[in-house]
């Protein structure tokens, strides 16, 4: 404790006018008193004992021993405030007395869980996404966490990749807007961390979402130019928004693992974009470089540090080998100092030197966490994250409708939570069964297994438990025969006016290590859907998923499809709000939904090729298309229906040409032609017709979500400048090239109207 007071006094002493120079002087002074071991210790991050929620800190814990020896700069994965507090006490009493930073995977909320990030992105509501991040920050910081491993901003064009669920879809521009919203929400905007704000950690840097074949951790093969114009955009935007830290990714790029990739970390992130925070590796990513075939742990640790990595998560590569590398002259002390300084600066910015316990107030949890207000917002946001993919008029349901709510996901709280929740309150999660039962007469049936194959079902459901707890005894699956489950669902359907069929993917089918080669609704559930259709009752499919699925048969057979993905704590109520029409759906897809797996990767902003082919044209020899499938998606990027309808005018320009330094207004009139008020996301795309490098056929460059009362029209105006038309040319210069641009507006990426703009 004495050391803590000494540190606080020192902090007060060195404080003077300019915050930047205060920090420099403070860190200079601190580092001048640190031993080499203590500096290396700062570069080490461990998961907390028990990982998810540590119950105690004991003298025997490996982390306790390392803390006493000053060998840890931070701990992640614990949200038990008392435990974190004890760990902090040990840290500030030991070695150089430097407080720990406490990290956590806070991905889509903390105890109040919001829709999974992919679902959140379908709201296209940047303010609400920022607010969700703010609430997550407030709840996580109340537990003592000051650093969150989010936002995950990896663009993904391949539905096979399980982690597509954790990001914002396929579009760089939308991804960038959402990345900034998360950073603002977590960190605040005034440059000072209050105790309800936390440091963001943007991940996974970089290009992780381009894993070949959608197989997790797989290699990435892209040109630098392609990367910079697409996948890199959200990382850039997060850096420009002031994100405090980044996490390196598992994949390699250009033959160099990202975790030791100097071009990515130093040349682009730091030098080109001016990022001045610290970079942590992903968990065990440093030691994994050995399997990548780069060298032994000492070699890969040295190379990672020199390439710009500052903190090693869970590999003990830095703490175990850097001293030796320094002795052997493989690295310089300045390399260690540089990384150590960046971590100390982060702690300084978080106010931890001023008060290491400022986040560790056990009383805050009751005030801030899982409040009625937070839950009400979770319901509101979830209402905006449900994409209506098809509706033959069965929705919205009329009051008093008798509903059969069936399917293996109808009463499944963990599926409603979705992937990556570490502190959620499963028991208080509202399932669809519960949400519907609160407002109408319901009959429930589980309806089916997940998969026909028992082993597949077991390994999907319990695969993670088996990895983390080798002694785990999986409960039985398939105990009730599929035929019995289906018969019960059919009987209940017959007694109801409408069937709400809750099917799709459980949370374990999404996220890390959850790639799929067949992105369709699992077979056992398809059997259920067929049996329900055969009843002749209207069937509304409520789709749980963490990725775009192939839904060709369901689009043909179901009366309505509501894509809810995984909506979090209040999901069931929010779904009932939409099904009964209290909320008019307004979400729009942020990925193209394929017609078949063979189309993957599939994305709207593709290149034209020299032999282009209409998206929905039939097969033709010697053009770029398939013999057995059209090129276009089943549902395009930006698509989503409403209970009302909108009509779009052609876009109008304030001037048909614009100077490099000028601006031009693009206006489109949108009319609500239905009988209900509705929200519509108006989208603007560009196409650079002639450029020095090939450009995508369309690129989103602006959007606005507007509320339009029934029967009324709204003029939506976007102002474009040369900045909006820029791209990285072949030399990686960020330029707007003069010439013609097509400017397109519309309700989604497919149904657009075009006007020509000349940039002079
Ligand atoms: C591995 C994951 O890739 C990353 O997203 C996560 O933040 C870390 N583990 C820590 O849990």
XYZ file of C-alpha atoms and ligand atoms in Angstrom:
771
model
C 0.000 0.000 0.000
C 2.858 2.340 0.838
C 4.067 2.156 -2.707
C 0.650 3.176 -3.921
C 0.746 6.362 -1.879
C 4.237 7.039 -3.138
C 3.011 6.642 -6.703
C 0.018 8.901 -6.167
C 2.228 11.553 -4.625
C 4.635 11.265 -7.513
C 1.755 11.551 -9.921
C 0.594 14.747 -8.252
C 4.127 16.111 -8.344
C 4.714 15.639 -12.030
C 1.290 16.914 -13.036
C 1.391 20.201 -14.910
C -0.407 21.982 -17.760
C -0.070 19.940 -20.991
C -1.481 16.405 -20.607
C 0.866 14.982 -23.278
C 4.033 16.290 -21.681
C 2.768 15.340 -18.227
C 2.422 11.813 -19.429
C 5.843 11.776 -21.062
C 7.526 13.091 -17.970
C 5.659 10.740 -15.727
C 6.506 7.709 -17.835
C 10.140 8.823 -18.293
C 10.544 9.079 -14.576
C 8.850 5.775 -13.889
C 10.864 3.916 -16.511
C 14.113 5.364 -15.217
C 13.416 3.488 -11.988
C 12.315 0.202 -13.555
C 14.530 -2.821 -13.956
C 14.726 -4.659 -17.255
C 12.652 -7.515 -15.782
C 9.995 -5.107 -14.638
C 9.805 -3.566 -18.087
C 9.474 -6.965 -19.732
C 6.843 -7.873 -17.145
C 4.672 -5.045 -18.397
C 4.587 -6.685 -21.824
C 2.904 -9.801 -20.496
C -0.836 -10.457 -20.389
C -2.469 -13.524 -18.852
C -6.018 -14.741 -18.632
C -7.391 -14.760 -15.122
C -7.520 -18.029 -13.233
C -10.751 -19.791 -14.117
C -10.850 -17.496 -17.195
C -14.510 -16.533 -17.213
C -15.088 -15.548 -13.648
C -12.306 -16.016 -11.198
C -13.611 -16.790 -7.758
C -10.521 -16.086 -5.767
C -6.884 -15.087 -5.806
C -4.713 -17.455 -3.766
C -1.021 -17.526 -3.081
C -0.726 -20.744 -5.094
C -2.105 -19.231 -8.285
C 0.493 -18.945 -11.018
C -0.742 -15.410 -11.671
C -0.264 -14.437 -8.026
C 3.322 -15.584 -8.115
C 3.943 -13.708 -11.344
C 2.276 -10.610 -9.959
C 4.520 -10.653 -6.937
C 7.522 -10.879 -9.251
C 6.255 -8.035 -11.422
C 5.881 -10.332 -14.423
C 2.380 -9.287 -15.512
C 1.205 -6.048 -17.066
C -2.422 -7.070 -17.127
C -5.001 -9.780 -16.649
C -8.051 -10.468 -18.760
C -11.179 -12.523 -18.498
C -12.143 -11.851 -14.901
C -15.141 -9.818 -13.867
C -15.289 -10.513 -10.177
C -14.512 -7.087 -8.721
C -13.246 -8.421 -5.407
C -10.798 -10.715 -7.188
C -9.584 -7.965 -9.505
C -9.158 -5.681 -6.525
C -7.011 -8.230 -4.725
C -4.908 -8.732 -7.853
C -4.454 -4.959 -8.107
C -3.351 -4.731 -4.490
C -0.704 -7.351 -5.093
C 0.458 -5.588 -8.257
C 0.878 -2.157 -6.695
C 2.632 -3.576 -3.653
C 5.118 -5.561 -5.723
C 8.076 -4.721 -7.947
C 7.769 -1.326 -9.550
C 4.268 -1.001 -8.099
C 2.616 -0.578 -11.454
C -1.141 -1.151 -11.610
C -2.573 -3.839 -13.840
C -4.815 -3.217 -16.785
C -7.905 -5.464 -16.722
C -9.180 -6.695 -20.066
C -12.330 -8.540 -21.020
C -14.178 -9.782 -24.061
C -17.119 -7.436 -23.900
C -18.449 -8.020 -27.370
C -22.124 -7.118 -27.464
C -22.941 -5.901 -24.027
C -21.843 -7.176 -20.652
C -24.554 -8.381 -18.274
C -27.211 -6.699 -20.357
C -26.637 -8.398 -23.671
C -27.386 -6.630 -26.946
C -27.801 -8.228 -30.374
C -24.660 -9.906 -31.717
C -22.548 -7.396 -33.654
C -23.674 -8.696 -37.050
C -27.307 -8.225 -35.996
C -26.511 -4.824 -34.501
C -25.059 -3.725 -37.822
C -28.348 -4.482 -39.581
C -29.932 -1.600 -37.662
C -27.714 0.842 -39.588
C -28.370 3.000 -36.549
C -25.008 4.465 -35.635
C -26.288 6.436 -32.629
C -27.887 3.390 -31.087
C -24.791 1.261 -31.665
C -22.739 3.925 -29.905
C -25.209 3.900 -27.034
C -25.018 0.112 -26.754
C -21.235 0.376 -26.495
C -21.612 3.096 -23.874
C -23.884 0.922 -21.755
C -21.517 -2.024 -22.173
C -18.658 0.222 -21.010
C -20.634 1.410 -18.048
C -21.551 -2.133 -16.982
C -18.102 -3.638 -17.584
C -16.304 -0.806 -15.808
C -18.614 -1.252 -12.834
C -17.115 -4.729 -12.498
C -13.554 -3.355 -12.545
C -12.778 -3.878 -16.218
C -11.027 -0.974 -17.934
C -10.113 -2.451 -21.291
C -12.489 -4.263 -23.675
C -11.496 -6.557 -26.537
C -13.859 -4.883 -28.942
C -14.835 -3.674 -31.483
C -14.215 -6.569 -33.811
C -14.098 -4.789 -37.155
C -13.085 -7.589 -39.506
C -14.875 -7.303 -42.827
C -16.118 -10.662 -44.063
C -17.387 -11.738 -47.452
C -17.560 -15.423 -46.727
C -20.467 -16.862 -44.775
C -18.504 -19.984 -43.983
C -16.373 -18.101 -41.448
C -17.898 -18.480 -37.977
C -16.609 -15.133 -36.774
C -18.624 -13.210 -39.328
C -21.130 -13.025 -36.432
C -18.787 -10.809 -34.432
C -18.365 -8.104 -37.043
C -20.405 -5.618 -39.034
C -20.692 -7.507 -42.316
C -19.113 -7.100 -45.710
C -18.942 -3.369 -46.295
C -15.855 -1.247 -45.507
C -17.682 2.074 -45.246
C -20.482 0.851 -42.977
C -17.900 -1.155 -41.036
C -15.889 2.022 -40.539
C -18.872 4.017 -39.303
C -19.738 1.254 -36.856
C -16.127 0.893 -35.706
C -16.047 4.605 -34.835
C -19.362 4.356 -33.003
C -18.018 1.544 -30.819
C -14.827 3.457 -30.058
C -16.787 6.588 -29.103
C -19.182 4.533 -27.010
C -16.447 2.758 -25.063
C -13.955 5.567 -24.668
C -16.095 8.693 -24.727
C -15.106 11.617 -26.884
C -13.307 14.088 -24.617
C -9.993 12.242 -24.453
C -10.340 11.597 -20.718
C -11.411 8.252 -19.289
C -14.153 8.609 -16.710
C -14.775 5.590 -14.520
C -17.648 4.497 -16.723
C -15.457 4.529 -19.835
C -13.029 1.868 -20.951
C -10.251 1.537 -23.485
C -11.227 -0.089 -26.769
C -9.105 -2.813 -28.319
C -9.776 -2.978 -32.043
C -9.433 -6.448 -33.458
C -8.281 -8.518 -35.170
C -5.517 -6.612 -36.870
C -5.503 -7.325 -39.662
C -7.492 -8.963 -42.446
C -8.614 -11.894 -40.266
C -12.026 -11.922 -41.982
C -10.421 -12.818 -45.312
C -9.441 -16.305 -44.104
C -9.229 -18.493 -47.179
C -12.253 -20.739 -47.636
C -13.834 -19.225 -44.519
C -11.800 -21.645 -42.404
C -10.850 -20.011 -39.130
C -7.221 -18.953 -38.601
C -6.516 -19.658 -42.262
C -4.080 -17.734 -44.449
C -5.062 -14.549 -46.220
C -4.163 -13.920 -49.819
C -4.875 -10.365 -50.892
C -2.957 -7.608 -52.583
C -2.017 -4.617 -50.429
C -4.191 -2.437 -52.617
C -7.219 -4.696 -52.287
C -6.685 -4.836 -48.540
C -6.354 -1.077 -48.163
C -9.482 -0.338 -50.168
C -11.629 -2.907 -48.405
C -10.771 -4.845 -45.274
C -8.432 -2.191 -43.842
C -10.950 0.658 -43.865
C -12.654 -0.050 -40.521
C -9.281 -0.504 -38.775
C -8.265 2.874 -40.197
C -11.445 4.582 -39.082
C -11.094 3.198 -35.562
C -7.532 4.517 -35.397
C -8.632 7.941 -36.599
C -11.351 7.906 -33.944
C -8.653 7.506 -31.300
C -8.925 3.848 -30.333
C -6.488 3.193 -27.490
C -5.298 -0.272 -28.458
C -5.348 -2.952 -31.145
C -5.182 -6.731 -31.064
C -3.142 -8.474 -33.717
C -4.766 -11.333 -35.597
C -3.965 -15.015 -35.979
C -3.666 -15.076 -39.767
C -0.661 -14.457 -41.926
C -0.470 -11.797 -44.611
C 2.101 -11.831 -47.419
C 3.804 -14.800 -45.805
C 4.298 -13.056 -42.462
C 1.997 -13.734 -39.479
C 0.050 -10.574 -38.629
C 1.458 -10.667 -35.096
C 4.943 -10.037 -36.485
C 3.949 -8.083 -39.562
C 5.831 -4.787 -39.574
C 4.015 -3.464 -42.616
C 0.656 -3.876 -40.914
C 1.594 -2.682 -37.438
C 4.268 -0.053 -37.944
C 4.086 1.134 -41.513
C 0.313 1.338 -41.872
C -1.288 1.527 -38.432
C 1.292 3.702 -36.764
C 2.990 5.672 -39.514
C 0.247 6.031 -42.098
C -2.710 6.399 -39.701
C -0.955 7.910 -36.697
C -2.042 5.325 -34.119
C -0.129 5.960 -30.882
C -1.546 3.307 -28.562
C -0.370 -0.243 -27.905
C -0.859 -3.508 -29.742
C -1.547 -6.762 -27.912
C -1.314 -10.142 -29.600
C -4.346 -12.368 -29.790
C -4.336 -15.190 -27.274
C -1.268 -17.412 -27.849
C -0.707 -15.790 -31.249
C 3.008 -15.310 -30.524
C 3.679 -18.965 -29.758
C 1.505 -19.923 -32.738
C 4.081 -18.274 -34.977
C 6.207 -21.329 -34.238
C 3.596 -23.499 -35.977
C 3.479 -20.971 -38.799
C 7.059 -22.091 -39.346
C 8.944 -18.918 -38.480
C 11.257 -20.145 -35.729
C 11.308 -21.117 -32.077
C 9.610 -19.122 -29.325
C 12.642 -16.919 -28.804
C 12.915 -16.088 -32.481
C 9.217 -15.338 -32.973
C 9.042 -13.273 -29.785
C 11.975 -11.140 -30.871
C 10.588 -10.639 -34.346
C 7.108 -9.778 -33.073
C 8.484 -7.150 -30.719
C 10.620 -5.620 -33.433
C 7.694 -5.557 -35.835
C 5.692 -3.420 -33.417
C 3.862 -5.785 -31.074
C 3.822 -4.465 -27.504
C 2.052 -7.030 -25.387
C 2.018 -10.808 -25.557
C -1.248 -12.482 -24.597
C -0.876 -15.916 -23.062
C 2.268 -17.092 -24.856
C 4.865 -16.129 -22.235
C 7.129 -15.563 -25.199
C 8.114 -12.013 -24.244
C 8.481 -12.663 -20.569
C 10.283 -15.935 -21.201
C 12.757 -15.038 -23.943
C 13.290 -11.307 -24.511
C 16.018 -10.994 -21.877
C 17.974 -13.743 -23.559
C 17.445 -12.140 -26.974
C 18.768 -8.873 -25.598
C 21.878 -10.622 -24.246
C 22.457 -12.218 -27.604
C 22.011 -8.888 -29.383
C 18.937 -10.061 -31.299
C 16.918 -7.132 -29.986
C 17.781 -3.790 -28.430
C 16.739 -2.471 -25.052
C 15.084 0.347 -26.968
C 12.662 -2.221 -28.468
C 11.580 -3.258 -24.981
C 11.432 0.332 -23.772
C 9.252 1.368 -26.680
C 6.674 -1.349 -25.988
C 6.793 -0.796 -22.239
C 6.269 2.924 -22.693
C 3.177 2.373 -24.806
C 1.617 0.150 -22.165
C 2.451 2.553 -19.361
C 0.954 5.357 -21.415
C -2.286 3.417 -21.745
C -2.391 2.941 -17.985
C -1.668 6.614 -17.513
C -4.488 7.578 -19.863
C -6.836 5.314 -17.928
C -5.910 7.186 -14.746
C -4.534 4.059 -13.128
C -1.418 5.743 -11.778
C -3.542 8.390 -10.166
C -5.724 5.733 -8.589
C -5.181 2.047 -9.403
C -8.541 1.252 -7.804
C -10.644 3.830 -9.589
C -12.520 1.149 -11.521
C -12.733 -1.224 -8.584
C -15.705 0.013 -6.652
C -17.897 -2.937 -5.719
C -20.854 -0.687 -5.021
C -21.231 0.429 -8.633
C -22.515 -2.871 -9.888
C -25.954 -2.485 -8.328
C -26.376 1.010 -9.685
C -25.204 0.445 -13.211
C -25.620 -3.154 -14.220
C -28.634 -4.873 -15.770
C -30.836 -1.930 -14.901
C -34.383 -1.612 -16.184
C -33.180 1.248 -18.336
C -30.398 -0.836 -19.901
C -32.828 -3.666 -20.570
C -35.377 -1.321 -22.090
C -32.704 -0.061 -24.447
C -31.682 -3.640 -25.278
C -35.293 -4.289 -26.325
C -35.462 -1.104 -28.362
C -32.220 -1.858 -30.187
C -33.223 -5.491 -30.764
C -36.396 -4.168 -32.390
C -34.218 -2.517 -35.023
C -32.065 -5.565 -35.674
C -34.584 -7.965 -37.222
C -34.467 -8.238 -40.985
C -37.786 -9.096 -42.585
C -36.681 -11.154 -45.573
C -40.072 -12.285 -46.805
C -43.683 -11.516 -45.931
C -46.713 -12.671 -47.909
C -48.949 -10.586 -45.667
C -49.146 -12.943 -42.695
C -47.242 -10.383 -40.624
C -47.933 -8.414 -38.533
C -50.061 -10.788 -36.504
C -53.441 -9.554 -35.372
C -54.114 -9.219 -31.651
C -55.556 -12.416 -30.270
C -53.842 -14.685 -32.800
C -53.272 -18.165 -31.341
C -49.646 -19.025 -31.904
C -47.787 -22.342 -32.019
C -44.232 -21.442 -31.078
C -42.084 -24.364 -32.110
C -38.519 -25.318 -32.895
C -35.338 -26.163 -30.992
C -34.476 -22.460 -30.671
C -37.882 -21.254 -29.487
C -37.060 -21.585 -25.821
C -33.285 -21.541 -25.927
C -31.764 -18.696 -23.904
C -28.231 -19.373 -25.013
C -29.195 -19.160 -28.697
C -30.867 -15.835 -27.942
C -27.640 -14.594 -26.326
C -25.586 -15.561 -29.347
C -21.885 -16.096 -29.507
C -19.358 -14.465 -27.166
C -21.038 -13.541 -23.974
C -18.925 -13.890 -20.875
C -21.084 -12.302 -18.204
C -24.611 -12.656 -19.506
C -27.534 -13.577 -17.276
C -28.821 -16.589 -19.116
C -31.656 -17.255 -16.698
C -33.080 -13.796 -17.165
C -32.958 -13.888 -20.938
C -36.292 -13.645 -22.681
C -36.767 -16.429 -25.221
C -39.287 -16.281 -28.076
C -41.574 -18.640 -26.184
C -41.550 -16.331 -23.180
C -41.853 -13.125 -25.196
C -44.869 -14.432 -27.090
C -46.510 -15.982 -24.037
C -46.486 -12.559 -22.383
C -48.835 -11.225 -25.025
C -50.888 -13.970 -26.582
C -52.162 -17.519 -26.299
C -49.326 -19.895 -27.184
C -48.612 -23.594 -27.504
C -44.990 -24.676 -27.414
C -43.124 -27.647 -28.853
C -39.397 -28.247 -29.236
C -40.134 -29.690 -32.651
C -36.858 -31.285 -33.701
C -33.235 -32.074 -33.067
C -30.656 -29.678 -34.408
C -28.891 -32.168 -36.681
C -29.845 -35.635 -37.857
C -26.388 -36.892 -36.998
C -25.987 -37.485 -33.276
C -22.213 -37.021 -33.196
C -22.444 -33.734 -35.066
C -25.042 -32.489 -32.628
C -22.934 -33.511 -29.646
C -19.754 -31.946 -30.924
C -21.499 -28.726 -31.927
C -23.299 -28.350 -28.624
C -20.459 -29.346 -26.323
C -17.257 -28.888 -28.350
C -16.141 -25.842 -26.377
C -16.845 -27.414 -22.994
C -14.794 -30.418 -24.013
C -11.811 -28.192 -24.833
C -11.950 -26.150 -21.645
C -13.020 -28.961 -19.291
C -11.607 -32.284 -20.414
C -13.570 -34.068 -17.644
C -16.866 -32.585 -18.898
C -19.669 -35.127 -19.192
C -21.947 -34.082 -22.044
C -25.656 -34.531 -21.390
C -27.359 -36.918 -23.795
C -28.735 -35.680 -27.098
C -31.432 -37.162 -29.324
C -33.125 -38.756 -26.336
C -36.597 -38.101 -27.704
C -37.008 -39.477 -31.251
C -37.173 -36.858 -33.993
C -40.499 -38.257 -35.215
C -42.059 -37.742 -31.779
C -40.817 -34.160 -31.602
C -42.170 -33.378 -35.056
C -45.517 -35.028 -34.348
C -45.972 -32.877 -31.252
C -45.125 -29.699 -33.175
C -47.548 -30.606 -35.943
C -50.326 -31.331 -33.438
C -49.802 -27.947 -31.787
C -49.668 -26.210 -35.146
C -53.063 -27.715 -35.983
C -54.553 -26.162 -32.853
C -53.194 -22.683 -33.674
C -53.818 -19.890 -36.184
C -50.179 -19.446 -37.119
C -46.868 -21.214 -36.557
C -43.775 -19.359 -35.403
C -40.927 -21.720 -36.281
C -37.699 -20.845 -34.467
C -34.875 -22.577 -36.264
C -31.294 -22.084 -37.415
C -27.954 -21.958 -35.661
C -27.266 -22.168 -31.961
C -24.635 -19.822 -30.508
C -22.008 -22.587 -30.584
C -22.276 -22.701 -34.382
C -20.944 -19.149 -34.586
C -17.839 -17.357 -33.443
C -14.324 -18.658 -33.082
C -13.540 -22.109 -34.451
C -17.040 -22.471 -35.907
C -16.571 -22.497 -39.660
C -19.145 -24.333 -41.751
C -18.844 -25.740 -45.262
C -22.617 -25.947 -45.658
C -24.312 -22.712 -44.692
C -27.895 -23.861 -44.580
C -30.418 -24.614 -41.878
C -29.343 -27.954 -40.361
C -31.112 -30.994 -41.789
C -33.198 -32.059 -38.764
C -34.752 -28.612 -38.599
C -35.480 -28.611 -42.317
C -37.535 -31.760 -41.698
C -39.514 -29.844 -39.103
C -40.113 -26.946 -41.497
C -41.398 -29.348 -44.153
C -43.781 -31.005 -41.713
C -45.073 -27.611 -40.577
C -45.649 -26.458 -44.124
C -47.591 -29.637 -44.821
C -50.092 -28.669 -42.098
C -51.337 -25.865 -44.348
C -51.082 -23.380 -41.474
C -49.205 -20.174 -42.204
C -45.600 -20.579 -41.090
C -43.421 -17.652 -40.029
C -39.803 -18.687 -39.801
C -37.877 -16.853 -37.096
C -34.289 -17.417 -38.096
C -31.473 -17.642 -35.557
C -28.098 -17.342 -37.200
C -24.693 -15.739 -36.925
C -24.014 -15.764 -40.643
C -25.790 -15.415 -43.978
C -27.481 -18.709 -44.797
C -28.668 -20.262 -48.033
C -32.438 -19.869 -47.764
C -33.667 -20.661 -51.259
C -36.137 -23.373 -50.171
C -37.359 -21.415 -47.171
C -37.878 -18.324 -49.309
C -40.091 -20.447 -51.555
C -41.960 -22.314 -48.812
C -42.377 -20.080 -45.782
C -45.054 -17.418 -45.510
C -42.655 -15.044 -43.829
C -39.016 -15.043 -42.760
C -37.775 -12.845 -39.948
C -33.999 -12.988 -39.575
C -33.287 -12.255 -35.911
C -29.772 -13.758 -35.663
C -29.313 -13.541 -31.866
C -30.800 -10.557 -30.094
C -29.579 -10.791 -26.500
C -31.257 -10.335 -23.150
C -34.561 -8.901 -24.339
C -34.693 -10.731 -27.652
C -37.948 -12.609 -27.101
C -39.901 -9.476 -26.265
C -38.363 -7.573 -29.155
C -39.342 -10.370 -31.549
C -42.898 -10.332 -30.220
C -42.912 -6.538 -30.737
C -42.131 -7.057 -34.407
C -44.342 -10.088 -34.984
C -47.342 -8.221 -33.575
C -46.479 -4.989 -35.352
C -45.766 -2.726 -32.364
C -42.420 -2.238 -34.036
C -42.277 -1.903 -37.803
C -39.137 -3.754 -38.972
C -36.464 -1.537 -40.483
C -33.274 -3.616 -40.397
C -31.323 -4.252 -43.574
C -28.773 -6.935 -44.309
C -25.110 -6.093 -44.042
C -24.058 -9.179 -45.978
C -25.197 -10.614 -49.281
C -27.145 -13.832 -48.668
C -25.991 -16.516 -51.110
C -28.108 -18.798 -53.236
C -25.550 -21.554 -52.852
C -22.288 -22.177 -51.052
C -20.543 -22.309 -54.415
C -21.052 -18.561 -54.815
C -18.847 -17.790 -51.800
C -17.142 -15.436 -51.263
C -20.078 -13.258 -52.237
C -20.203 -9.481 -51.908
C -21.947 -6.661 -53.678
C -18.855 -4.491 -54.152
C -17.099 -6.885 -56.505
C -15.125 -5.956 -59.612
C -16.614 -6.034 -63.075
C -14.068 -8.344 -64.828
C -13.403 -7.949 -68.543
C -16.337 -10.247 -69.263
C -19.092 -9.122 -66.957
C -22.481 -10.807 -66.703
C -25.811 -9.573 -65.359
C -26.325 -10.658 -61.748
C -29.450 -12.652 -62.542
C -28.794 -13.495 -66.205
C -28.803 -17.097 -67.368
C -25.647 -19.011 -68.097
C -23.740 -17.934 -71.144
C -20.494 -19.310 -72.501
C -17.298 -17.232 -72.223
C -18.536 -14.700 -69.696
C -17.899 -14.569 -65.957
C -20.671 -16.762 -64.552
C -21.624 -20.267 -63.384
C -23.278 -23.000 -65.432
C -25.590 -23.946 -62.595
C -26.310 -20.760 -60.660
C -26.760 -17.056 -61.293
C -24.129 -14.676 -59.971
C -26.487 -12.597 -57.826
C -27.413 -13.224 -54.201
C -30.763 -14.426 -52.927
C -31.018 -11.274 -50.801
C -28.626 -8.429 -51.595
C -26.559 -6.324 -49.217
C -28.729 -3.558 -47.809
C -31.983 -5.485 -48.298
C -34.809 -5.696 -45.776
C -38.589 -5.327 -45.861
C -40.949 -3.250 -43.774
C -44.673 -3.490 -42.996
C -44.999 -0.429 -45.190
C -43.483 0.225 -48.626
C -41.204 2.942 -49.930
C -40.896 4.419 -53.363
C -37.655 6.062 -54.510
C -37.214 8.874 -57.022
C -34.137 8.973 -59.214
C -31.228 10.825 -57.566
C -30.859 14.518 -58.444
C -27.533 16.376 -58.403
C -27.143 20.021 -57.437
C -24.639 20.167 -60.306
C -23.610 17.573 -62.852
C -19.948 18.319 -62.289
C -17.866 19.148 -59.277
C -14.390 20.583 -58.794
C -11.804 18.657 -56.766
C -12.200 21.054 -53.879
C -15.946 21.514 -54.228
C -18.981 19.583 -53.129
C -22.191 18.401 -54.700
C -25.567 17.576 -53.195
C -27.340 14.380 -54.148
C -31.043 14.387 -53.320
C -33.492 11.536 -53.503
C -37.184 11.704 -52.663
C -38.459 8.733 -50.693
C -42.202 8.228 -50.313
C -43.888 5.994 -47.788
C -46.540 4.467 -50.039
C -48.051 2.173 -47.415
C -50.421 2.710 -44.555
C -47.991 2.527 -41.639
C -45.270 4.888 -40.475
C -41.841 3.437 -41.083
C -38.086 3.890 -40.877
C -36.061 3.525 -44.039
C -32.303 3.415 -44.564
C -31.549 5.299 -47.763
C -28.285 4.165 -49.331
C -25.870 5.940 -51.669
C -23.336 4.065 -53.767
C -20.685 5.257 -56.191
C -18.859 3.691 -59.090
C -15.664 5.193 -60.417
C -16.197 4.633 -64.122
C -12.612 5.235 -65.277
C -9.776 4.980 -62.808
C -6.102 4.128 -62.965
C -6.936 0.863 -61.170
C -10.078 -1.234 -61.498
C -12.820 -0.214 -59.079
C -15.811 -2.136 -57.677
C -19.123 -1.979 -59.516
C -20.628 -0.246 -56.483
C -19.332 1.089 -53.205
C -21.444 2.381 -50.352
C -20.393 5.917 -49.534
C -23.277 7.301 -47.482
C -26.550 6.268 -45.872
C -29.230 7.825 -43.728
C -31.980 6.260 -41.673
C -35.109 8.366 -41.823
C -38.556 8.139 -40.301
C -41.324 8.704 -42.841
C -44.984 8.793 -41.760
C -47.483 6.852 -43.900
C -48.325 8.630 -47.140
C -45.604 11.232 -46.760
C -42.384 11.908 -48.648
C -38.952 12.955 -47.479
C -36.134 14.511 -49.457
C -32.870 12.968 -48.342
C -29.784 14.965 -49.308
C -26.209 13.735 -49.171
C -23.274 16.065 -49.737
C -20.367 14.494 -51.583
C -16.835 15.854 -51.772
C -13.684 14.465 -53.383
C -12.915 12.774 -50.057
C -15.954 10.545 -50.524
C -14.635 9.422 -53.899
C -11.111 8.544 -52.855
C -9.408 5.188 -52.985
C -5.907 3.759 -52.639
C -4.339 3.636 -56.087
C -1.761 1.119 -57.172
C 0.978 3.061 -55.375
C -1.219 3.108 -52.250
C -1.764 6.851 -52.511
C -5.192 7.861 -51.264
C -6.588 9.804 -54.222
C -9.697 11.000 -55.984
C -9.092 10.705 -59.709
C -10.940 13.152 -61.957
C -13.492 11.796 -64.422
C -16.943 10.261 -64.376
C -18.592 8.652 -61.378
C -21.940 6.924 -61.271
C -23.881 7.974 -58.211
C -26.585 5.508 -57.216
C -29.290 5.699 -54.590
C -31.842 3.165 -53.468
C -33.221 0.921 -50.733
C -30.493 -1.727 -51.128
C -27.397 -2.423 -53.204
C -29.369 -4.027 -56.044
C -32.357 -1.782 -56.659
C -30.625 1.503 -57.345
C -31.149 4.403 -59.741
C -28.154 6.155 -61.221
C -27.012 9.649 -62.172
C -23.666 10.629 -63.673
C -21.303 13.017 -61.917
C -18.118 14.418 -63.411
C -15.223 15.345 -61.171
C -12.971 17.972 -62.708
C -9.130 -15.178 -28.993
C -10.029 -14.354 -29.853
O -9.603 -14.439 -31.193
C -10.123 -12.890 -29.466
O -11.168 -12.324 -30.168
C -10.302 -12.732 -27.996
O -10.401 -11.371 -27.674
C -9.165 -13.404 -27.268
N -9.156 -14.819 -27.602
C -9.260 -13.240 -25.765
O -10.328 -13.932 -25.259
